[in-house]
mmCIF file of C-alpha atoms in Angstrom:
data_model
loop_
_atom_site.group_PDB
_atom_site.id
_atom_site.type_symbol
_atom_site.label_atom_id
_atom_site.label_comp_id
_atom_site.label_asym_id
_atom_site.label_seq_id
_atom_site.Cartn_x
_atom_site.Cartn_y
_atom_site.Cartn_z
ATOM 1 C CA UNK A 1162 -19.459 -60.862 -27.497
ATOM 2 C CA UNK A 1163 -18.495 -61.360 -23.893
ATOM 3 C CA UNK A 1164 -20.777 -63.708 -21.965
ATOM 4 C CA UNK A 1165 -22.499 -64.961 -25.121
ATOM 5 C CA UNK A 1166 -22.373 -68.320 -26.855
ATOM 6 C CA UNK A 1167 -21.843 -68.291 -30.604
ATOM 7 C CA UNK A 1168 -24.185 -70.790 -32.257
ATOM 8 C CA UNK A 1169 -24.421 -72.265 -35.734
ATOM 9 C CA UNK A 1170 -27.621 -73.959 -36.855
ATOM 10 C CA UNK A 1171 -27.864 -76.068 -39.990
ATOM 11 C CA UNK A 1172 -31.358 -77.053 -41.118
ATOM 12 C CA UNK A 1173 -31.833 -79.432 -44.047
ATOM 13 C CA UNK A 1174 -34.928 -80.735 -45.780
ATOM 14 C CA UNK A 1175 -37.475 -80.080 -48.488
ATOM 15 C CA UNK A 1176 -38.069 -76.507 -49.654
ATOM 16 C CA UNK A 1177 -41.638 -76.212 -48.309
ATOM 17 C CA UNK A 1178 -40.642 -77.317 -44.784
ATOM 18 C CA UNK A 1179 -37.548 -75.090 -44.798
ATOM 19 C CA UNK A 1180 -39.570 -72.065 -45.875
ATOM 20 C CA UNK A 1181 -42.216 -72.712 -43.224
ATOM 21 C CA UNK A 1182 -39.549 -73.143 -40.525
ATOM 22 C CA UNK A 1183 -37.736 -69.969 -41.587
ATOM 23 C CA UNK A 1184 -40.966 -67.952 -41.730
ATOM 24 C CA UNK A 1185 -41.978 -69.089 -38.223
ATOM 25 C CA UNK A 1186 -38.459 -68.541 -36.806
ATOM 26 C CA UNK A 1187 -38.357 -64.962 -38.102
ATOM 27 C CA UNK A 1188 -41.879 -64.063 -37.056
ATOM 28 C CA UNK A 1189 -40.379 -62.834 -33.790
ATOM 29 C CA UNK A 1190 -43.672 -63.012 -31.958
ATOM 30 C CA UNK A 1191 -43.104 -63.051 -28.262
ATOM 31 C CA UNK A 1192 -43.893 -61.256 -25.050
ATOM 32 C CA UNK A 1193 -43.534 -57.482 -25.003
ATOM 33 C CA UNK A 1194 -40.282 -57.742 -23.025
ATOM 34 C CA UNK A 1195 -38.839 -59.830 -25.861
ATOM 35 C CA UNK A 1196 -39.684 -57.383 -28.653
ATOM 36 C CA UNK A 1197 -36.413 -55.549 -29.045
ATOM 37 C CA UNK A 1198 -36.106 -55.175 -32.830
ATOM 38 C CA UNK A 1199 -36.291 -51.467 -33.558
ATOM 39 C CA UNK A 1200 -34.829 -51.209 -37.066
ATOM 40 C CA UNK A 1201 -37.820 -52.836 -38.786
ATOM 41 C CA UNK A 1202 -35.767 -55.839 -39.987
ATOM 42 C CA UNK A 1203 -37.299 -59.314 -39.646
ATOM 43 C CA UNK A 1204 -36.625 -60.506 -36.112
ATOM 44 C CA UNK A 1205 -35.611 -64.097 -35.546
ATOM 45 C CA UNK A 1206 -36.641 -65.254 -32.103
ATOM 46 C CA UNK A 1207 -36.562 -68.345 -29.923
ATOM 47 C CA UNK A 1208 -40.026 -67.253 -28.746
ATOM 48 C CA UNK A 1209 -41.391 -68.063 -32.192
ATOM 49 C CA UNK A 1210 -40.175 -71.674 -31.960
ATOM 50 C CA UNK A 1211 -40.741 -72.338 -28.234
ATOM 51 C CA UNK A 1212 -43.014 -69.626 -26.779
ATOM 52 C CA UNK A 1213 -42.864 -68.500 -23.193
ATOM 53 C CA UNK A 1214 -46.182 -69.487 -21.544
ATOM 54 C CA UNK A 1215 -48.725 -66.717 -20.986
ATOM 55 C CA UNK A 1216 -48.625 -67.107 -17.179
ATOM 56 C CA UNK A 1217 -44.850 -66.555 -17.184
ATOM 57 C CA UNK A 1218 -45.174 -63.561 -19.511
ATOM 58 C CA UNK A 1219 -47.640 -61.913 -17.127
ATOM 59 C CA UNK A 1220 -45.119 -62.213 -14.276
ATOM 60 C CA UNK A 1221 -42.478 -60.335 -16.299
ATOM 61 C CA UNK A 1222 -38.973 -61.057 -17.483
ATOM 62 C CA UNK A 1223 -37.121 -60.145 -14.288
ATOM 63 C CA UNK A 1224 -39.516 -62.041 -12.034
ATOM 64 C CA UNK A 1225 -39.983 -65.250 -14.006
ATOM 65 C CA UNK A 1226 -39.090 -64.908 -17.685
ATOM 66 C CA UNK A 1227 -35.331 -65.355 -17.539
ATOM 67 C CA UNK A 1228 -35.725 -68.339 -15.180
ATOM 68 C CA UNK A 1229 -38.209 -70.041 -17.505
ATOM 69 C CA UNK A 1230 -36.039 -69.330 -20.548
ATOM 70 C CA UNK A 1231 -32.946 -70.726 -18.828
ATOM 71 C CA UNK A 1232 -34.770 -73.887 -17.754
ATOM 72 C CA UNK A 1233 -36.730 -74.570 -20.942
ATOM 73 C CA UNK A 1234 -34.532 -73.095 -23.665
ATOM 74 C CA UNK A 1235 -31.102 -73.648 -22.164
ATOM 75 C CA UNK A 1236 -30.326 -69.916 -22.483
ATOM 76 C CA UNK A 1237 -31.717 -67.199 -20.190
ATOM 77 C CA UNK A 1238 -32.657 -64.770 -22.974
ATOM 78 C CA UNK A 1239 -33.392 -64.578 -26.696
ATOM 79 C CA UNK A 1240 -30.866 -64.730 -29.509
ATOM 80 C CA UNK A 1241 -29.073 -61.706 -30.953
ATOM 81 C CA UNK A 1242 -27.048 -60.822 -34.039
ATOM 82 C CA UNK A 1243 -28.708 -63.272 -36.466
ATOM 83 C CA UNK A 1244 -27.126 -64.035 -39.837
ATOM 84 C CA UNK A 1245 -28.814 -66.332 -42.381
ATOM 85 C CA UNK A 1246 -27.637 -68.168 -45.501
ATOM 86 C CA UNK A 1247 -30.270 -69.782 -47.724
ATOM 87 C CA UNK A 1248 -29.259 -72.559 -50.115
ATOM 88 C CA UNK A 1249 -31.234 -75.188 -51.989
ATOM 89 C CA UNK A 1250 -32.328 -77.733 -49.387
ATOM 90 C CA UNK A 1251 -30.434 -75.978 -46.547
ATOM 91 C CA UNK A 1252 -30.570 -73.028 -44.220
ATOM 92 C CA UNK A 1253 -27.600 -71.865 -42.177
ATOM 93 C CA UNK A 1254 -28.069 -69.587 -39.181
ATOM 94 C CA UNK A 1255 -25.423 -67.913 -37.042
ATOM 95 C CA UNK A 1256 -26.446 -66.171 -33.818
ATOM 96 C CA UNK A 1257 -25.466 -65.528 -30.218
ATOM 97 C CA UNK A 1258 -27.278 -66.395 -27.001
ATOM 98 C CA UNK A 1259 -26.419 -65.350 -23.453
ATOM 99 C CA UNK A 1260 -24.836 -67.978 -21.257
ATOM 100 C CA UNK A 1261 -25.889 -71.214 -22.980
ATOM 101 C CA UNK A 1262 -26.772 -73.179 -26.091
ATOM 102 C CA UNK A 1263 -30.586 -73.215 -26.573
ATOM 103 C CA UNK A 1264 -30.679 -76.925 -27.330
ATOM 104 C CA UNK A 1265 -34.225 -77.550 -26.042
ATOM 105 C CA UNK A 1266 -35.666 -75.022 -28.506
ATOM 106 C CA UNK A 1267 -34.314 -76.921 -31.483
ATOM 107 C CA UNK A 1268 -35.177 -80.334 -30.058
ATOM 108 C CA UNK A 1269 -38.790 -79.098 -29.880
ATOM 109 C CA UNK A 1270 -38.502 -77.587 -33.375
ATOM 110 C CA UNK A 1271 -37.383 -80.964 -34.715
ATOM 111 C CA UNK A 1272 -40.558 -82.458 -33.256
ATOM 112 C CA UNK A 1273 -42.681 -79.693 -34.801
ATOM 113 C CA UNK A 1274 -40.912 -80.067 -38.181
ATOM 114 C CA UNK A 1275 -40.323 -83.842 -38.510
ATOM 115 C CA UNK A 1276 -39.201 -83.610 -42.159
ATOM 116 C CA UNK A 1277 -36.241 -81.405 -41.242
ATOM 117 C CA UNK A 1278 -32.825 -82.396 -39.932
ATOM 118 C CA UNK A 1279 -31.351 -79.877 -37.505
ATOM 119 C CA UNK A 1280 -27.780 -79.574 -36.323
ATOM 120 C CA UNK A 1281 -26.955 -77.054 -33.600
ATOM 121 C CA UNK A 1282 -23.354 -76.277 -32.717
ATOM 122 C CA UNK A 1283 -22.433 -73.872 -29.937
ATOM 123 C CA UNK A 1284 -19.104 -72.534 -28.824
ATOM 124 C CA UNK A 1285 -19.304 -71.911 -25.103
ATOM 125 C CA UNK A 1286 -18.429 -68.801 -23.186
ATOM 126 C CA UNK A 1287 -14.933 -70.058 -22.366
ATOM 127 C CA UNK A 1288 -14.273 -70.452 -26.145
ATOM 128 C CA UNK A 1289 -13.221 -74.050 -25.694
ATOM 129 C CA UNK A 1290 -16.509 -75.772 -24.968
ATOM 130 C CA UNK A 1291 -17.811 -77.122 -28.290
ATOM 131 C CA UNK A 1292 -21.378 -78.425 -28.055
ATOM 132 C CA UNK A 1293 -22.730 -80.260 -31.082
ATOM 133 C CA UNK A 1294 -26.325 -81.559 -31.271
ATOM 134 C CA UNK A 1295 -28.211 -83.254 -34.117
ATOM 135 C CA UNK A 1296 -32.010 -83.616 -34.048
ATOM 136 C CA UNK A 1297 -34.641 -85.238 -36.227
ATOM 137 C CA UNK A 1298 -38.303 -85.980 -35.566
ATOM 138 C CA UNK A 1299 -38.161 -84.744 -31.983
ATOM 139 C CA UNK A 1300 -35.221 -86.953 -31.016
ATOM 140 C CA UNK A 1301 -31.586 -86.273 -30.270
ATOM 141 C CA UNK A 1302 -29.646 -88.039 -33.006
ATOM 142 C CA UNK A 1303 -26.106 -87.763 -31.662
ATOM 143 C CA UNK A 1304 -23.054 -85.625 -32.115
ATOM 144 C CA UNK A 1305 -20.245 -85.171 -34.607
ATOM 145 C CA UNK A 1306 -17.211 -82.887 -34.743
ATOM 146 C CA UNK A 1307 -14.932 -82.365 -37.711
ATOM 147 C CA UNK A 1308 -11.236 -83.110 -37.412
ATOM 148 C CA UNK A 1309 -8.773 -80.287 -37.095
ATOM 149 C CA UNK A 1310 -7.403 -77.859 -34.584
ATOM 150 C CA UNK A 1311 -10.424 -75.559 -34.480
ATOM 151 C CA UNK A 1312 -13.563 -77.501 -35.452
ATOM 152 C CA UNK A 1313 -15.941 -74.602 -34.763
ATOM 153 C CA UNK A 1314 -14.034 -72.303 -37.128
ATOM 154 C CA UNK A 1315 -14.095 -75.058 -39.767
ATOM 155 C CA UNK A 1316 -17.894 -75.409 -39.429
ATOM 156 C CA UNK A 1317 -18.387 -71.630 -39.490
ATOM 157 C CA UNK A 1318 -16.374 -71.394 -42.703
ATOM 158 C CA UNK A 1319 -18.179 -74.376 -44.305
ATOM 159 C CA UNK A 1320 -21.482 -72.581 -43.671
ATOM 160 C CA UNK A 1321 -20.181 -69.430 -45.343
ATOM 161 C CA UNK A 1322 -19.815 -67.197 -42.294
ATOM 162 C CA UNK A 1323 -16.678 -65.179 -41.602
ATOM 163 C CA UNK A 1324 -15.021 -65.184 -38.173
#
């Protein structure tokens, strides 16, 4: 997807916390300009994890929404093309965001879900910019990249997603 960042999110922890996180993440509640799911499928949304403030919503997406999202999420709009893998003690998510990796959303989520460990990996627009972030308890925990020629492809495959 041209202009979009491919992201992988790994969330690990106890079953109750994982289920609560997943349920909140897919609630898709957000401002009317963010409600784009039309097929009736559960909608995963960054708005569910880090909501756009009411005052910004009233001003509209074009006027203020995309600026707020870019500043506070790290991506100017919501995620698209979500894929999910559920395993015992783990959740794997693959999605795309326009223009940036929404690292602030998942830093906040790690604060809201202190029993979970989150790892967000994004492959930038230029397809060479690997961004790797680990969070726990509301803190950035560091970064790690696997060895090999294409670490993002290795991670994608380890999570069970095809290219």
